[in-house]
XYZ file of C-alpha atoms in Angstrom:
684
model
C 83.259 -78.421 40.550
C 81.229 -77.750 37.399
C 80.784 -75.169 34.604
C 77.374 -73.730 33.736
C 75.999 -72.434 30.409
C 77.332 -68.969 31.212
C 80.907 -70.292 31.374
C 81.036 -69.712 35.115
C 83.010 -72.209 37.181
C 81.347 -73.306 40.437
C 83.543 -74.785 43.176
C 82.309 -76.453 46.371
C 84.845 -75.993 49.158
C 85.070 -77.432 52.637
C 85.756 -74.213 54.475
C 84.621 -71.330 52.188
C 81.285 -72.589 50.961
C 80.284 -72.342 47.282
C 82.630 -70.264 45.113
C 81.930 -68.862 41.658
C 84.574 -67.933 39.068
C 82.815 -65.834 36.376
C 85.699 -65.954 33.866
C 88.368 -68.659 33.786
C 90.665 -66.491 31.680
C 91.164 -63.939 34.481
C 94.721 -63.542 35.776
C 95.010 -62.071 39.269
C 98.272 -60.212 39.943
C 99.744 -60.495 43.433
C 100.241 -57.308 45.426
C 103.239 -57.389 47.745
C 104.218 -55.299 50.742
C 101.182 -53.069 50.958
C 98.373 -52.742 53.382
C 95.829 -52.313 50.607
C 95.173 -54.654 47.735
C 93.600 -51.839 45.660
C 95.464 -50.436 42.619
C 94.366 -47.027 41.285
C 96.940 -46.027 38.594
C 98.825 -47.942 35.884
C 101.765 -47.109 33.610
C 104.893 -48.442 31.939
C 108.427 -47.434 33.002
C 111.691 -49.012 31.933
C 109.712 -51.807 30.189
C 108.016 -52.621 33.467
C 104.391 -52.449 34.451
C 104.049 -49.919 37.278
C 101.030 -49.498 39.520
C 100.091 -46.953 42.136
C 98.189 -48.313 45.115
C 95.359 -46.848 47.139
C 97.706 -46.477 50.145
C 100.387 -44.549 48.218
C 103.093 -47.054 47.210
C 104.386 -47.838 43.684
C 104.742 -51.475 42.616
C 106.199 -53.245 39.593
C 105.441 -56.699 38.185
C 107.782 -59.079 36.411
C 106.843 -62.595 35.400
C 103.734 -62.406 37.553
C 105.545 -61.343 40.731
C 105.185 -57.926 42.323
C 107.857 -55.765 43.929
C 107.507 -52.536 45.863
C 109.331 -49.896 43.840
C 108.661 -46.909 46.135
C 107.125 -47.482 49.575
C 104.220 -45.396 50.748
C 105.223 -42.385 52.784
C 101.938 -40.567 53.298
C 99.314 -43.350 53.240
C 97.418 -41.471 50.548
C 96.366 -42.913 47.207
C 98.437 -42.218 44.110
C 96.401 -39.582 42.250
C 98.357 -39.710 38.981
C 101.181 -41.653 37.378
C 103.068 -40.527 34.264
C 106.394 -41.420 32.612
C 108.348 -38.805 30.612
C 111.998 -38.572 29.496
C 112.863 -41.810 31.332
C 111.521 -40.464 34.606
C 108.547 -41.483 36.641
C 106.216 -38.663 37.736
C 103.560 -39.376 40.348
C 101.664 -37.645 43.097
C 100.136 -38.247 46.477
C 100.280 -35.153 48.693
C 103.355 -33.971 46.782
C 104.511 -33.918 43.177
C 107.242 -36.576 42.996
C 109.824 -37.554 40.360
C 111.895 -40.737 40.267
C 114.737 -41.489 37.826
C 115.528 -45.009 39.070
C 118.033 -43.821 41.664
C 116.823 -40.592 43.171
C 113.365 -39.695 44.454
C 112.658 -35.938 44.291
C 109.870 -33.939 45.857
C 109.299 -31.102 43.392
C 106.421 -29.220 44.976
C 103.325 -29.692 47.079
C 100.649 -31.461 45.091
C 97.383 -29.536 45.551
C 95.087 -32.306 44.468
C 96.494 -32.964 40.972
C 94.327 -35.550 39.187
C 96.218 -35.963 35.917
C 99.574 -35.142 34.330
C 99.728 -35.018 30.534
C 103.044 -34.796 28.586
C 102.728 -31.827 26.216
C 106.229 -32.351 24.795
C 109.713 -33.271 26.012
C 109.915 -30.107 28.118
C 106.453 -29.685 29.644
C 103.709 -31.501 31.496
C 100.137 -30.240 31.814
C 98.552 -30.701 35.244
C 94.810 -30.755 35.971
C 93.732 -30.665 39.604
C 91.657 -29.060 42.289
C 93.677 -25.828 42.011
C 93.077 -25.510 38.250
C 95.030 -26.105 35.037
C 98.805 -25.581 35.097
C 101.930 -26.129 33.005
C 105.065 -27.609 34.628
C 108.475 -27.827 32.944
C 110.520 -30.998 33.257
C 113.772 -29.040 33.790
C 115.082 -25.530 34.427
C 115.592 -22.945 31.697
C 112.577 -23.713 29.587
C 110.385 -20.976 28.159
C 106.612 -21.037 27.865
C 105.548 -22.045 24.288
C 104.300 -19.014 22.342
C 100.899 -20.496 21.554
C 100.173 -20.969 25.285
C 101.179 -17.452 26.369
C 97.730 -15.841 25.768
C 96.188 -18.240 28.312
C 98.709 -17.868 31.155
C 97.297 -16.052 34.197
C 100.253 -16.657 36.568
C 103.935 -17.428 35.888
C 106.580 -18.624 38.405
C 110.182 -19.407 37.372
C 111.863 -19.825 40.771
C 112.613 -23.540 40.456
C 111.120 -25.007 37.336
C 108.966 -23.091 34.924
C 105.362 -22.960 36.113
C 102.322 -21.289 34.536
C 98.678 -21.381 35.617
C 95.875 -21.045 33.024
C 92.934 -20.962 35.425
C 92.107 -21.888 39.018
C 88.872 -23.743 38.380
C 88.702 -27.308 39.692
C 89.771 -29.658 36.876
C 90.356 -33.391 36.528
C 91.361 -34.249 32.957
C 93.505 -32.579 30.269
C 94.684 -33.383 26.731
C 96.681 -31.324 24.250
C 98.455 -31.525 20.881
C 101.498 -29.250 20.701
C 101.860 -29.403 16.894
C 98.183 -28.563 16.346
C 98.312 -25.981 19.172
C 95.069 -27.291 20.665
C 94.284 -27.966 24.334
C 91.191 -29.400 26.070
C 90.491 -29.290 29.809
C 87.595 -30.982 31.630
C 86.567 -29.293 34.814
C 83.923 -27.776 37.037
C 82.501 -25.382 34.434
C 82.527 -27.933 31.597
C 84.859 -28.812 28.734
C 87.051 -25.863 27.654
C 88.955 -25.727 24.360
C 92.050 -23.527 24.006
C 92.874 -22.701 20.397
C 94.093 -19.698 18.395
C 94.371 -17.564 21.534
C 90.743 -18.135 22.538
C 89.059 -20.090 25.341
C 85.787 -21.711 24.261
C 83.260 -23.600 26.408
C 82.300 -26.611 24.267
C 78.629 -27.409 23.691
C 76.788 -30.390 22.260
C 73.207 -30.007 20.989
C 72.941 -26.625 22.703
C 74.103 -27.871 26.136
C 77.521 -27.504 27.834
C 79.692 -30.632 27.720
C 80.484 -31.879 31.228
C 83.381 -34.240 30.577
C 84.671 -36.739 33.121
C 87.691 -37.942 31.132
C 89.305 -37.406 27.729
C 92.162 -38.627 25.577
C 93.116 -38.294 21.928
C 95.438 -38.900 19.011
C 96.352 -36.867 15.920
C 92.892 -37.312 14.387
C 90.336 -37.091 17.146
C 89.632 -36.617 20.833
C 87.319 -39.052 22.634
C 85.376 -37.474 25.497
C 83.683 -39.415 28.255
C 80.834 -37.413 29.787
C 78.598 -37.564 32.832
C 75.246 -37.594 31.019
C 75.851 -37.244 27.252
C 77.462 -40.607 26.530
C 80.677 -40.775 24.521
C 81.547 -37.819 22.263
C 84.154 -37.586 19.499
C 85.810 -34.313 18.434
C 87.430 -34.353 14.998
C 90.661 -32.336 14.912
C 90.300 -32.029 11.134
C 86.864 -30.477 10.610
C 86.428 -29.458 14.297
C 83.035 -31.208 14.564
C 81.707 -32.660 17.820
C 79.474 -35.747 17.482
C 78.167 -38.527 19.687
C 79.477 -42.083 19.207
C 76.059 -43.717 19.357
C 77.271 -47.344 19.465
C 79.361 -46.625 22.578
C 76.854 -44.278 24.213
C 74.192 -46.997 24.014
C 76.432 -49.411 25.930
C 76.815 -46.974 28.814
C 73.084 -46.044 28.739
C 73.869 -42.363 29.437
C 75.702 -43.193 32.667
C 79.000 -41.533 33.527
C 82.070 -42.588 31.492
C 84.804 -41.703 33.958
C 87.897 -43.016 32.140
C 88.931 -42.740 28.469
C 92.304 -43.998 27.182
C 93.885 -44.284 23.732
C 96.285 -47.144 23.014
C 96.797 -47.566 19.285
C 94.622 -48.973 17.757
C 92.212 -49.260 20.721
C 90.087 -46.927 22.778
C 89.461 -48.065 26.359
C 86.361 -46.665 28.081
C 85.421 -47.370 31.701
C 82.012 -46.811 33.253
C 80.362 -47.704 36.522
C 79.250 -51.166 35.348
C 81.414 -52.098 32.385
C 84.663 -51.651 30.461
C 84.604 -51.307 26.661
C 87.486 -51.902 24.250
C 86.741 -50.277 20.865
C 88.695 -50.503 17.621
C 87.604 -47.535 15.434
C 89.313 -49.000 12.366
C 87.230 -52.186 12.377
C 84.314 -50.664 14.369
C 84.555 -53.697 16.672
C 83.660 -53.178 20.306
C 84.080 -55.620 23.167
C 82.335 -55.100 26.478
C 83.435 -56.545 29.796
C 80.641 -56.315 32.338
C 79.662 -57.944 35.600
C 77.727 -60.498 33.542
C 80.771 -61.441 31.451
C 83.304 -61.701 34.283
C 84.173 -58.181 35.474
C 84.987 -58.528 39.149
C 83.184 -56.436 41.720
C 84.498 -53.084 42.885
C 85.403 -49.894 41.057
C 87.838 -49.860 38.120
C 90.263 -46.931 38.474
C 92.587 -47.398 35.493
C 93.122 -49.623 32.445
C 95.875 -50.514 29.976
C 96.394 -52.924 27.103
C 99.568 -55.025 26.966
C 100.260 -58.023 24.739
C 96.576 -58.230 23.696
C 95.511 -58.387 27.330
C 93.309 -55.873 29.078
C 94.808 -54.833 32.431
C 92.379 -53.398 34.957
C 93.366 -51.672 38.188
C 90.611 -51.513 40.766
C 89.640 -51.648 44.370
C 89.822 -55.461 44.206
C 93.372 -55.501 42.823
C 95.055 -55.867 39.418
C 93.581 -58.264 36.839
C 94.351 -59.295 33.268
C 91.789 -60.410 30.639
C 92.686 -61.725 27.153
C 90.815 -59.407 24.760
C 89.995 -62.276 22.397
C 88.189 -64.181 25.155
C 85.913 -61.333 26.275
C 83.377 -61.621 23.468
C 83.086 -65.406 23.940
C 82.348 -65.325 27.652
C 78.561 -65.175 27.343
C 76.138 -68.031 27.642
C 73.044 -68.942 25.681
C 69.730 -67.399 26.582
C 67.577 -70.024 28.321
C 64.008 -69.869 29.598
C 60.938 -72.009 30.260
C 57.218 -71.255 30.066
C 55.761 -71.280 33.566
C 52.038 -70.653 33.038
C 49.428 -69.465 30.507
C 46.378 -67.564 31.830
C 47.176 -68.771 35.359
C 47.364 -72.480 34.416
C 50.641 -74.417 34.489
C 51.954 -74.934 30.974
C 52.174 -78.475 29.577
C 54.589 -78.680 26.619
C 53.038 -79.948 23.373
C 49.437 -79.313 24.432
C 47.196 -76.870 22.527
C 45.888 -74.037 24.698
C 42.184 -73.111 24.549
C 41.528 -69.400 25.029
C 38.220 -67.985 26.300
C 35.889 -65.635 24.417
C 37.745 -62.647 25.881
C 40.593 -63.609 23.488
C 43.255 -62.561 26.009
C 46.595 -64.288 26.606
C 48.863 -63.855 29.630
C 52.028 -65.941 29.524
C 54.649 -66.084 32.312
C 58.209 -67.377 31.799
C 61.190 -68.199 34.017
C 64.595 -67.029 32.777
C 67.398 -69.472 33.531
C 70.741 -67.980 34.477
C 72.804 -66.461 37.253
C 75.065 -63.616 36.057
C 73.315 -62.846 32.771
C 69.687 -63.286 33.816
C 69.030 -59.541 33.587
C 70.397 -59.436 30.032
C 67.912 -61.969 28.624
C 64.960 -60.629 26.625
C 61.888 -62.567 25.558
C 60.961 -62.438 21.857
C 57.692 -63.573 20.291
C 55.593 -63.426 17.145
C 52.070 -64.565 16.415
C 51.617 -66.582 13.219
C 53.493 -64.742 10.463
C 53.522 -61.386 12.275
C 56.494 -59.247 13.197
C 58.988 -60.363 15.842
C 58.518 -58.362 19.065
C 61.270 -58.037 21.698
C 60.380 -57.389 25.348
C 62.573 -55.466 27.790
C 64.923 -57.699 29.860
C 63.000 -56.725 33.013
C 59.759 -58.240 31.655
C 59.051 -61.899 32.463
C 55.553 -62.112 31.015
C 53.748 -61.145 27.848
C 50.143 -60.163 27.300
C 48.217 -60.268 24.012
C 44.718 -58.836 23.715
C 42.243 -59.704 20.943
C 43.757 -62.933 19.661
C 42.379 -63.940 16.243
C 39.570 -66.489 16.175
C 40.442 -70.039 15.252
C 43.874 -71.624 15.611
C 47.063 -69.557 15.927
C 50.713 -70.390 16.530
C 52.745 -68.424 19.080
C 56.519 -68.560 18.524
C 58.693 -67.891 21.591
C 62.429 -67.556 22.060
C 64.917 -65.703 24.287
C 67.936 -63.635 23.266
C 71.029 -62.692 25.268
C 71.594 -58.946 24.823
C 75.328 -59.352 25.424
C 76.105 -61.702 22.534
C 72.802 -61.854 20.603
C 72.669 -65.652 21.053
C 69.152 -67.075 21.071
C 67.594 -70.134 22.642
C 65.737 -72.762 20.648
C 62.299 -71.534 19.551
C 59.142 -72.858 21.235
C 55.859 -73.250 19.299
C 52.590 -73.039 21.245
C 49.216 -73.744 19.576
C 46.391 -71.396 20.656
C 42.703 -72.028 19.906
C 40.003 -69.358 20.191
C 36.416 -70.616 19.608
C 34.491 -68.648 16.989
C 31.184 -67.159 18.342
C 27.867 -67.755 16.523
C 27.708 -64.240 15.070
C 31.028 -64.844 13.316
C 30.230 -68.288 11.901
C 29.772 -68.751 8.135
C 26.007 -69.465 8.038
C 25.212 -66.434 10.205
C 27.444 -64.147 8.177
C 25.922 -65.443 4.898
C 22.351 -64.684 6.005
C 23.372 -61.259 7.283
C 25.139 -60.536 4.029
C 22.122 -61.434 1.902
C 19.767 -59.278 4.007
C 22.171 -56.368 4.014
C 22.694 -56.658 0.264
C 18.946 -56.657 -0.449
C 18.348 -53.640 1.758
C 21.325 -51.879 0.212
C 20.016 -52.439 -3.338
C 16.595 -51.087 -2.351
C 18.085 -47.960 -0.760
C 20.472 -47.462 -3.685
C 17.615 -47.601 -6.201
C 15.509 -45.232 -4.122
C 18.360 -42.754 -3.770
C 19.250 -43.038 -7.460
C 15.700 -42.094 -8.484
C 15.816 -39.077 -6.165
C 19.137 -37.917 -7.629
C 17.919 -38.334 -11.201
C 14.857 -36.221 -10.485
C 16.914 -33.527 -8.756
C 19.549 -33.491 -11.523
C 16.848 -33.130 -14.185
C 15.425 -30.090 -12.372
C 18.887 -28.531 -12.009
C 19.726 -29.195 -15.656
C 16.499 -27.596 -16.844
C 17.134 -24.559 -14.649
C 20.728 -24.248 -15.888
C 19.675 -24.526 -19.516
C 17.087 -21.759 -19.047
C 19.677 -19.551 -17.334
C 22.242 -20.169 -20.112
C 19.679 -19.424 -22.796
C 18.721 -16.173 -21.053
C 22.352 -14.979 -20.880
C 23.011 -15.996 -24.484
C 19.968 -14.031 -25.645
C 21.149 -11.001 -23.657
C 24.602 -11.200 -25.283
C 23.076 -11.517 -28.732
C 20.838 -8.525 -28.006
C 23.813 -6.384 -26.974
C 25.827 -7.390 -30.062
C 22.831 -6.684 -32.298
C 22.726 -3.173 -30.778
C 26.503 -2.657 -30.994
C 26.805 -3.591 -34.675
C 24.182 -1.043 -35.997
C 25.730 1.569 -33.703
C 29.127 0.974 -35.273
C 27.577 1.110 -38.781
C 25.796 4.329 -37.904
C 29.128 6.001 -37.032
C 30.678 4.806 -40.301
C 27.733 6.103 -42.415
C 28.121 9.508 -40.778
C 31.662 9.659 -42.126
C 30.540 8.729 -45.671
C 27.805 11.352 -45.463
C 30.386 14.012 -44.570
C 32.417 13.210 -47.729
C 29.287 13.382 -49.927
C 28.296 16.738 -48.470
C 31.805 17.988 -49.163
C 31.421 16.771 -52.793
C 34.565 14.643 -52.336
C 33.457 11.847 -54.633
C 36.869 10.143 -54.839
C 37.216 9.777 -51.087
C 33.540 8.937 -50.758
C 33.960 6.160 -53.319
C 37.160 4.870 -51.668
C 35.596 5.144 -48.244
C 32.505 3.307 -49.457
C 34.697 0.435 -50.738
C 36.459 0.157 -47.409
C 33.130 0.437 -45.685
C 31.709 -2.478 -47.682
C 34.733 -4.619 -46.740
C 34.190 -3.724 -43.110
C 30.467 -4.533 -43.411
C 31.248 -8.038 -44.612
C 33.682 -8.523 -41.719
C 31.170 -7.309 -39.157
C 28.344 -9.414 -40.547
C 30.634 -12.471 -40.478
C 31.720 -11.837 -36.878
C 28.286 -10.941 -35.516
C 27.070 -14.555 -35.675
C 30.061 -16.022 -33.837
C 30.878 -15.891 -30.126
C 34.661 -16.056 -30.595
C 37.015 -15.335 -33.466
C 40.762 -15.493 -34.033
C 42.760 -12.398 -33.132
C 43.809 -12.168 -36.787
C 40.178 -11.585 -37.888
C 39.665 -8.993 -35.138
C 42.761 -7.110 -36.324
C 41.642 -7.156 -39.987
C 38.350 -5.490 -39.040
C 40.179 -3.118 -36.685
C 42.599 -2.019 -39.443
C 39.671 -1.315 -41.808
C 37.993 0.709 -39.091
C 41.193 2.727 -38.426
C 41.652 3.418 -42.147
C 38.116 4.786 -42.317
C 38.655 6.926 -39.210
C 41.987 8.201 -40.570
C 40.229 9.387 -43.709
C 37.751 11.194 -41.514
C 40.686 12.963 -39.836
C 42.149 13.836 -43.283
C 45.129 11.562 -42.699
C 46.172 13.222 -39.414
C 45.652 10.048 -37.351
C 48.921 8.166 -36.766
C 48.309 4.670 -35.446
C 50.528 1.662 -34.697
C 49.696 -1.992 -33.999
C 52.470 -3.959 -32.223
C 52.477 -7.763 -32.051
C 55.108 -9.856 -30.170
C 54.992 -12.696 -32.719
C 52.894 -14.220 -35.503
C 51.644 -17.153 -33.371
C 49.554 -14.758 -31.269
C 47.219 -14.207 -34.257
C 45.781 -17.720 -33.763
C 44.405 -16.983 -30.290
C 40.609 -17.166 -29.884
C 38.971 -14.093 -28.273
C 35.363 -12.816 -27.996
C 34.323 -11.102 -31.247
C 34.496 -7.273 -31.469
C 35.958 -7.037 -27.926
C 38.727 -4.485 -28.725
C 37.006 -2.098 -31.220
C 34.854 -0.191 -28.670
C 37.969 0.878 -26.709
C 39.706 2.024 -29.923
C 36.530 3.936 -30.852
C 36.460 5.670 -27.441
C 40.148 6.664 -27.772
C 39.447 8.311 -31.164
C 36.024 9.817 -30.479
C 36.613 11.154 -26.958
C 40.394 11.483 -26.773
C 41.823 12.388 -30.188
C 38.820 14.097 -31.855
C 39.215 17.310 -29.852
C 43.032 17.251 -29.727
C 44.817 20.152 -31.465
C 48.198 18.425 -31.618
C 49.423 15.460 -33.616
C 47.020 12.575 -33.015
C 48.755 9.312 -32.067
C 47.165 5.953 -31.281
C 49.084 2.809 -30.226
C 47.580 -0.667 -29.933
C 49.979 -3.131 -28.289
C 49.555 -6.869 -27.713
C 51.575 -9.023 -25.275
C 51.264 -12.331 -23.442
C 51.034 -12.329 -19.642
C 51.621 -15.339 -17.399
C 48.840 -17.894 -16.833
C 47.478 -17.652 -20.428
C 46.353 -14.016 -20.492
C 46.449 -11.740 -23.544
C 47.145 -8.106 -22.598
C 45.873 -5.438 -25.022
C 46.937 -1.793 -24.496
C 45.115 1.044 -26.286
C 47.052 4.291 -25.715
C 46.273 7.761 -27.126
C 47.806 11.208 -26.660
C 44.440 12.965 -26.631
C 42.871 15.423 -24.250
C 42.228 12.876 -21.485
C 39.059 11.569 -19.908
C 38.420 14.565 -17.643
C 38.519 17.092 -20.518
C 36.348 14.801 -22.671
C 33.747 14.658 -19.899
C 33.687 18.457 -19.674
C 33.127 18.747 -23.440
C 30.306 16.178 -23.291
C 28.678 18.005 -20.377
C 28.631 21.224 -22.435
C 27.256 19.526 -25.554
C 24.747 17.372 -23.684
C 22.919 18.858 -20.749
C 22.830 16.369 -17.890
C 24.695 13.040 -17.770
C 25.846 11.280 -20.899
C 27.283 7.798 -21.247
C 28.783 6.466 -24.492
C 26.570 3.718 -25.838
C 29.518 1.569 -26.946
C 31.193 1.923 -23.539
C 28.055 1.001 -21.581
C 27.165 -1.842 -23.933
C 30.675 -3.309 -23.820
C 30.744 -3.039 -20.010
C 27.519 -5.027 -19.763
C 28.796 -7.500 -22.323
C 31.988 -8.118 -20.275
C 29.908 -8.782 -17.161
C 27.809 -11.389 -18.984
C 30.885 -13.022 -20.572
C 32.662 -13.300 -17.227
C 29.583 -14.812 -15.606
C 28.732 -17.218 -18.431
C 32.275 -18.433 -19.215
C 33.440 -18.505 -15.566
C 36.432 -16.358 -16.527
C 37.579 -12.803 -15.862
C 38.150 -10.266 -18.649
C 39.607 -7.254 -16.864
C 39.802 -3.590 -17.897
C 42.128 -0.974 -16.419
C 42.045 2.806 -17.188
C 45.147 4.971 -16.612
C 45.064 8.766 -17.039
C 48.425 9.976 -18.342
C 49.652 13.357 -17.134
C 52.804 15.435 -17.105
C 53.225 18.588 -14.993
C 49.530 18.251 -14.048
C 48.578 18.448 -17.768
C 46.591 15.594 -19.347
C 48.666 13.651 -21.882
C 46.063 11.105 -22.982
C 44.625 7.823 -21.780
C 45.962 4.230 -21.509
C 43.428 1.388 -21.463
C 44.627 -2.131 -20.561
C 42.428 -5.071 -21.462
C 43.248 -8.529 -20.020
C 41.668 -11.410 -21.988
C 42.224 -15.009 -20.723
C 42.616 -17.743 -23.327
C 43.039 -21.508 -23.201
């Protein structure tokens, strides 16, 4: 007899060969008076452990000895076992009740899979004939919150109500919260607030295999969605990832709550989870779970009791997490050659490594993963099914390969192995060859760089000369237009002075001449500059409007609106606004017979744009065109308008900006009411 590294006890016998005991802490309960050693249901009644067998009998255990409580009568497995109000409820082919003295057959049991105590008066039954409610005694009434779901009611013997006839196998409810869950053929159904809802997780129906809960949450074992948790507080459904990973998306066919533990049973393992400490303990085949299916589970006195096809067993919970061995392995070969420990391995020029290992173990062999890292690189973990590793393109020179194994069940690792690997450096990667290549490449690179630099300099010089010529041409065109605009503006002003002289109005002529001289100085000062401050433009504009008002004998009413004083410091192209004011007066207000009004408004738009609005209440553009066509045979275009249009085009092209102009004809009842001109001037 000996014990291996996995804590398994091996016993050599004379008549039964070699025996293996995977866990020495296992207690096997005897099963008396039954033809089957399998136990399928567990419960507590009268402070006794009660078990239902696969052949239909009920047994109790005291001090390790078993007694038949109720013999089998139908040779059919016990499908459910539940204690309520001091009575034992169970089912085979019939629904049975036992109070310690009398055994009653209440009704035929049409395949009931689970009984759940709703309260002291009612049990919920899930089975092949659907979901039902059974009273524990006569004279009980159906709870009000369950009445909307009842499809069939029978009160002949004990109160009975059916909620649906769909095949079901697990049910849980909370009477105080008035919430009920049923797992069945169509999925998981929630009954709450008079409504039946098919539960979904991530857009898919939840197909639950088992469920149980407490006052805070319901744990749901599913067929293919792992372990889900439904919060009774915020009504959210989430996956318990730590538990779902353990079951690897296989079916979780039993869920039980025993404060403070959750017990979950799958096809290959049993998990005990404490949600308060987030500790989880897994009992698997590798850690001592005996073969055969586990049908039911309970916790008593810090022991995990498992009922299965092999019998009834007890495991101390504290010992489960310690029943795993160390991960052990040995290197078998490297690149097809048997490995000799301590010897450096020479790798060919293909720089490829293929290493084969042997994992050492019996029960936990499939839970051992190989881990490795090369030099100071990241640690890489292989899947437990892999027994070899391959590395392509090893670095030249000497490298160190670090190897170890880890047991997935307890995260214990074996002692690390260091293997020296040597890859010969080829000639084209040796220092002398690289140095010569570097010098030649550097010399050729300098030659090509100098050649290319000379080409770029020559090309840039040609482009610069061309750009300078183009800029000079546009500047001369702008200057030419301004030189034509300024005399044109002076010519209009002199016409006004001439009219006063002809009228022998010496006082106004003298006053007008003074204003005119001030305006001349402004214009001469602005004509030599590309941009001026808005304040200077407004000073010249006010002088111009005063002169024009005198020409209209004071009948011109004009307003200039500014949003704030800071706007006066903006830089704009010189004499950019005056031509539009001149057009408003000359073509809009000149021929108007009503009160002449002119408004000039300034505002700031988003993205650094100054908006200027010139609005008059004149005769409108269409009427002005008709007057011009009568006075001037053929087409006529205002010089200031045409010149300013060309000037804007050149400014936009030269300054890479966009000065926009918008004309709006005002009208009311199809009668012209003047013109609104909007000028948009960007500034920086």
